Amino acid sequence: MSAVYKDDQEDWLTVCLKYMLFVFNFLFWVGGAAVLGVGVWTLVEKSDYLSLLASSTFAVSAYILILAGGLVVVTGFLGCCAVIREQRSCLSTYFCFLLLIFLIELVAGVLAYVYYQRLSEELKQHLNQTMTENYGQPGQEAITVAVNRLQQDFKCCGSNSSHDWMMSVYISSNPEEDRVVPDSCCKTITPHCGRRDHPSNIYKVEGGCITKLEGFLADHLLVIGAVGIGVACLQICGMVFTSCLYKRIKMEAY
């Protein structure tokens, strides 16, 4: 009777582990959708601003999350098959995929955190130079569009202040237009509205566009880091459940 009870107990543990893995797979899919969504959102929302950044770390973090999210969809399906079929080879493959995605998301989270730490310094060193030297110049259309959108979306003018534009190539190379700022600085854009830099006509924000862009990117980086590391921690539970089920099936095979 004790042997029968022991077998029933072992069967109950196996079933329990299988249900726990099914629940994990559901949460894993939800987490994967979140990872994929955050990655796409990061690249699509205000994607023009990427051309204003000195390094590609921000974009790389987003691409890594998209890769991880896509792998999650495939891995979740594999996990369900592994649990249903109770094959050790499938469970081993599933575990390896979990470990791979865990490492990918951890890298994305760490990259986002590291870039967050040096974001302010990079913007201070690079944004003003980009805006004053490249705006409105031949072959720099992407920069021009990005700066125009930046100033309109965040209601700002100049990297630190509207006075930065007085030292720009765009203003100095077009004296006949008599502009003091680009038209995208204006609260209401009309042809040649940049000739007046009065606060009633243009945006005057303390800290300029650097402060606005830094806050926007910092929020995105925090979300990337939190989602990447959060889902990575969730996968630790999945790897533990998978290992336990693998051992149970191996014990029952002998």
Tab-separated table of C-alpha atoms in Angstrom:
chain	number	residue	atom	x	y	z
A	1	MET	CA	0.000	0.000	0.000
A	2	SER	CA	2.864	2.339	0.812
A	3	ALA	CA	4.370	1.669	-2.634
A	4	VAL	CA	1.017	2.496	-4.301
A	5	TYR	CA	0.752	5.674	-2.200
A	6	LYS	CA	4.284	6.618	-3.194
A	7	ASP	CA	3.500	6.068	-6.899
A	8	ASP	CA	0.313	8.154	-6.589
A	9	GLN	CA	2.284	10.898	-4.853
A	10	GLU	CA	4.923	10.881	-7.599
A	11	ASP	CA	2.189	11.026	-10.278
A	12	TRP	CA	0.598	13.953	-8.458
A	13	LEU	CA	3.906	15.820	-8.378
A	14	THR	CA	4.416	15.271	-12.115
A	15	VAL	CA	0.898	16.511	-12.925
A	16	CYS	CA	1.406	19.485	-10.633
A	17	LEU	CA	4.661	20.406	-12.367
A	18	LYS	CA	2.988	20.088	-15.777
A	19	TYR	CA	0.182	22.468	-14.784
A	20	MET	CA	2.686	24.900	-13.298
A	21	LEU	CA	4.609	24.880	-16.591
A	22	PHE	CA	1.375	25.507	-18.511
A	23	VAL	CA	0.640	28.502	-16.285
A	24	PHE	CA	4.199	29.709	-16.748
A	25	ASN	CA	3.893	29.385	-20.526
A	26	PHE	CA	0.801	31.602	-20.474
A	27	LEU	CA	2.604	34.230	-18.401
A	28	PHE	CA	5.628	33.769	-20.632
A	29	TRP	CA	3.575	34.538	-23.742
A	30	VAL	CA	2.098	37.627	-22.070
A	31	GLY	CA	5.587	38.730	-21.052
A	32	GLY	CA	6.880	38.045	-24.562
A	33	ALA	CA	4.106	40.172	-26.059
A	34	ALA	CA	5.078	42.953	-23.638
A	35	VAL	CA	8.750	42.662	-24.615
A	36	LEU	CA	7.917	42.716	-28.335
A	37	GLY	CA	5.509	45.611	-27.854
A	38	VAL	CA	8.025	47.704	-25.907
A	39	GLY	CA	10.698	47.084	-28.536
A	40	VAL	CA	8.423	48.104	-31.423
A	41	TRP	CA	7.053	51.078	-29.452
A	42	THR	CA	10.576	52.304	-28.767
A	43	LEU	CA	11.531	52.253	-32.453
A	44	VAL	CA	8.240	53.570	-33.857
A	45	GLU	CA	7.390	56.250	-31.282
A	46	LYS	CA	9.563	59.285	-32.026
A	47	SER	CA	11.888	57.131	-34.147
A	48	ASP	CA	13.138	60.294	-35.899
A	49	TYR	CA	15.051	61.185	-32.746
A	50	LEU	CA	17.438	58.247	-33.202
A	51	SER	CA	19.330	60.272	-35.815
A	52	LEU	CA	20.080	62.879	-33.134
A	53	LEU	CA	21.878	60.405	-30.859
A	54	ALA	CA	25.642	59.930	-30.953
A	55	SER	CA	25.530	56.187	-30.241
A	56	SER	CA	23.235	53.390	-31.384
A	57	THR	CA	22.863	51.819	-27.918
A	58	PHE	CA	19.266	53.011	-27.563
A	59	ALA	CA	18.200	51.449	-30.874
A	60	VAL	CA	20.217	48.266	-30.230
A	61	SER	CA	18.405	47.741	-26.904
A	62	ALA	CA	15.067	47.978	-28.706
A	63	TYR	CA	16.122	45.572	-31.482
A	64	ILE	CA	17.305	43.065	-28.874
A	65	LEU	CA	13.898	43.206	-27.177
A	66	ILE	CA	12.127	42.629	-30.508
A	67	LEU	CA	14.356	39.594	-31.159
A	68	ALA	CA	13.654	38.248	-27.674
A	69	GLY	CA	9.898	38.814	-28.062
A	70	GLY	CA	9.855	36.907	-31.351
A	71	LEU	CA	11.760	34.012	-29.786
A	72	VAL	CA	9.267	33.931	-26.909
A	73	VAL	CA	6.399	33.147	-29.322
A	74	VAL	CA	8.282	30.170	-30.759
A	75	THR	CA	9.556	29.028	-27.364
A	76	GLY	CA	6.119	29.208	-25.755
A	77	PHE	CA	4.723	26.851	-28.409
A	78	LEU	CA	7.702	24.527	-27.931
A	79	GLY	CA	7.114	24.571	-24.172
A	80	CYS	CA	3.499	23.429	-24.544
A	81	CYS	CA	4.567	20.593	-26.857
A	82	ALA	CA	7.309	19.559	-24.427
A	83	VAL	CA	4.876	19.401	-21.492
A	84	ILE	CA	2.192	17.472	-23.418
A	85	ARG	CA	4.583	14.944	-24.956
A	86	GLU	CA	6.741	14.618	-21.808
A	87	GLN	CA	9.849	14.027	-23.906
A	88	ARG	CA	13.158	14.822	-22.253
A	89	SER	CA	14.677	16.003	-25.553
A	90	CYS	CA	11.880	18.565	-25.983
A	91	LEU	CA	12.259	19.724	-22.386
A	92	SER	CA	16.027	20.080	-22.856
A	93	THR	CA	15.514	22.172	-26.007
A	94	TYR	CA	12.890	24.247	-24.224
A	95	PHE	CA	15.259	24.864	-21.314
A	96	CYS	CA	18.043	25.961	-23.706
A	97	PHE	CA	15.698	28.417	-25.419
A	98	LEU	CA	14.651	29.828	-22.048
A	99	LEU	CA	18.284	30.277	-21.078
A	100	LEU	CA	19.085	31.971	-24.415
A	101	ILE	CA	16.159	34.399	-24.131
A	102	PHE	CA	17.035	35.059	-20.502
A	103	LEU	CA	20.555	36.114	-21.525
A	104	ILE	CA	19.265	38.248	-24.433
A	105	GLU	CA	16.787	40.129	-22.258
A	106	LEU	CA	19.354	40.552	-19.514
A	107	VAL	CA	21.738	42.117	-22.046
A	108	ALA	CA	18.986	44.489	-23.245
A	109	GLY	CA	18.189	45.496	-19.680
A	110	VAL	CA	21.841	46.090	-18.783
A	111	LEU	CA	22.447	48.082	-22.001
A	112	ALA	CA	19.444	50.272	-21.251
A	113	TYR	CA	20.645	50.875	-17.687
A	114	VAL	CA	24.223	51.707	-18.759
A	115	TYR	CA	23.021	54.074	-21.490
A	116	TYR	CA	20.634	55.702	-19.021
A	117	GLN	CA	23.603	56.601	-16.817
A	118	ARG	CA	25.453	58.475	-19.583
A	119	LEU	CA	22.458	59.811	-21.533
A	120	SER	CA	22.637	63.342	-20.120
A	121	GLU	CA	26.333	63.785	-20.875
A	122	GLU	CA	25.978	62.452	-24.428
A	123	LEU	CA	23.118	64.832	-25.236
A	124	LYS	CA	24.997	67.827	-23.828
A	125	GLN	CA	28.068	67.011	-25.933
A	126	HIS	CA	26.359	65.960	-29.153
A	127	LEU	CA	22.901	67.523	-29.586
A	128	ASN	CA	23.974	71.172	-29.752
A	129	GLN	CA	26.684	70.370	-32.308
A	130	THR	CA	24.253	68.334	-34.426
A	131	MET	CA	21.609	71.055	-34.436
A	132	THR	CA	23.923	73.996	-35.129
A	133	GLU	CA	26.159	72.307	-37.730
A	134	ASN	CA	23.853	69.906	-39.600
A	135	TYR	CA	20.380	71.442	-39.537
A	136	GLY	CA	19.158	72.562	-42.954
A	137	GLN	CA	22.326	71.410	-44.719
A	138	PRO	CA	22.468	69.390	-47.972
A	139	GLY	CA	22.493	65.643	-47.307
A	140	GLN	CA	21.257	66.119	-43.728
A	141	GLU	CA	17.532	65.901	-44.419
A	142	ALA	CA	16.997	63.274	-41.692
A	143	ILE	CA	18.576	65.578	-39.096
A	144	THR	CA	16.494	68.533	-40.283
A	145	VAL	CA	13.238	66.549	-40.080
A	146	ALA	CA	14.199	65.174	-36.645
A	147	VAL	CA	15.012	68.617	-35.239
A	148	ASN	CA	11.808	70.138	-36.648
A	149	ARG	CA	9.743	67.361	-35.099
A	150	LEU	CA	11.656	67.586	-31.827
A	151	GLN	CA	10.979	71.304	-31.462
A	152	GLN	CA	7.308	70.989	-32.372
A	153	ASP	CA	6.562	67.849	-30.317
A	154	PHE	CA	8.278	69.087	-27.168
A	155	LYS	CA	7.510	72.786	-27.690
A	156	CYS	CA	11.147	73.830	-27.347
A	157	CYS	CA	13.660	75.858	-29.346
A	158	GLY	CA	17.401	75.218	-29.547
A	159	SER	CA	19.471	72.640	-27.687
A	160	ASN	CA	19.878	74.790	-24.560
A	161	SER	CA	17.938	77.909	-25.575
A	162	SER	CA	16.734	79.727	-28.681
A	163	HIS	CA	19.968	81.767	-28.681
A	164	ASP	CA	21.892	78.640	-29.771
A	165	TRP	CA	20.493	79.106	-33.277
A	166	MET	CA	22.339	82.412	-33.717
A	167	MET	CA	25.581	80.400	-33.918
A	168	SER	CA	24.196	77.822	-36.337
A	169	VAL	CA	25.289	77.291	-39.939
A	170	TYR	CA	21.648	77.429	-41.032
A	171	ILE	CA	21.071	80.979	-39.741
A	172	SER	CA	24.492	82.377	-40.699
A	173	SER	CA	24.374	80.947	-44.239
A	174	ASN	CA	20.972	82.467	-45.028
A	175	PRO	CA	21.253	86.129	-43.932
A	176	GLU	CA	18.887	87.280	-46.667
A	177	GLU	CA	15.997	85.446	-44.979
A	178	ASP	CA	16.556	87.448	-41.791
A	179	ARG	CA	15.632	84.490	-39.545
A	180	VAL	CA	16.884	84.228	-35.965
A	181	VAL	CA	15.470	80.718	-35.418
A	182	PRO	CA	14.021	77.990	-37.698
A	183	ASP	CA	10.289	78.195	-38.354
A	184	SER	CA	9.773	74.971	-36.356
A	185	CYS	CA	10.457	77.013	-33.184
A	186	CYS	CA	7.245	78.966	-33.747
A	187	LYS	CA	4.101	78.271	-31.766
A	188	THR	CA	2.123	78.686	-34.978
A	189	ILE	CA	4.193	77.832	-38.035
A	190	THR	CA	3.870	80.251	-40.936
A	191	PRO	CA	6.408	81.101	-43.679
A	192	HIS	CA	9.339	83.068	-42.208
A	193	CYS	CA	7.803	83.128	-38.718
A	194	GLY	CA	11.323	82.485	-37.362
A	195	ARG	CA	12.224	86.132	-37.903
A	196	ARG	CA	10.856	87.034	-34.471
A	197	ASP	CA	12.182	85.366	-31.309
A	198	HIS	CA	9.720	87.003	-28.935
A	199	PRO	CA	8.210	84.587	-26.340
A	200	SER	CA	4.769	85.262	-27.812
A	201	ASN	CA	5.961	83.861	-31.133
A	202	ILE	CA	8.417	81.025	-30.328
A	203	TYR	CA	8.794	78.388	-27.628
A	204	LYS	CA	11.099	79.391	-24.800
A	205	VAL	CA	11.688	76.465	-22.436
A	206	GLU	CA	14.128	76.425	-19.545
A	207	GLY	CA	16.872	73.917	-20.378
A	208	GLY	CA	15.918	73.851	-24.062
A	209	CYS	CA	15.316	70.732	-26.126
A	210	ILE	CA	18.091	68.815	-24.337
A	211	THR	CA	16.033	68.676	-21.139
A	212	LYS	CA	12.903	67.582	-22.998
A	213	LEU	CA	14.628	64.906	-25.093
A	214	GLU	CA	16.579	63.602	-22.110
A	215	GLY	CA	13.378	63.116	-20.114
A	216	PHE	CA	11.679	61.352	-23.017
A	217	LEU	CA	14.589	58.966	-23.676
A	218	ALA	CA	15.123	58.318	-19.968
A	219	ASP	CA	11.484	57.199	-19.615
A	220	HIS	CA	11.868	54.839	-22.579
A	221	LEU	CA	15.120	53.401	-21.235
A	222	LEU	CA	13.559	52.750	-17.832
A	223	VAL	CA	10.704	50.850	-19.496
A	224	ILE	CA	13.145	48.837	-21.661
A	225	GLY	CA	15.273	47.971	-18.637
A	226	ALA	CA	12.331	47.122	-16.382
A	227	VAL	CA	10.566	44.915	-18.951
A	228	GLY	CA	13.768	43.168	-20.033
A	229	ILE	CA	14.960	42.360	-16.517
A	230	GLY	CA	11.423	41.642	-15.252
A	231	VAL	CA	10.675	39.024	-17.906
A	232	ALA	CA	14.192	37.593	-17.471
A	233	CYS	CA	13.438	36.999	-13.786
A	234	LEU	CA	10.147	35.328	-14.727
A	235	GLN	CA	12.087	32.931	-16.933
A	236	ILE	CA	14.151	31.760	-13.961
A	237	CYS	CA	10.933	30.232	-12.583
A	238	GLY	CA	10.316	28.557	-15.939
A	239	MET	CA	13.807	27.054	-15.986
A	240	VAL	CA	13.344	25.726	-12.439
A	241	PHE	CA	9.974	24.121	-13.320
A	242	THR	CA	11.431	22.639	-16.513
A	243	SER	CA	14.399	21.138	-14.656
A	244	CYS	CA	12.117	19.606	-12.018
A	245	LEU	CA	9.789	18.092	-14.616
A	246	TYR	CA	12.783	16.764	-16.556
A	247	LYS	CA	14.059	15.004	-13.433
A	248	ARG	CA	10.611	13.572	-12.631
A	249	ILE	CA	10.228	12.136	-16.147
A	250	LYS	CA	13.767	10.747	-16.033
A	251	MET	CA	13.057	9.046	-12.676
A	252	GLU	CA	9.824	7.521	-13.992
A	253	ALA	CA	11.662	6.152	-17.027
A	254	TYR	CA	13.800	3.889	-14.810
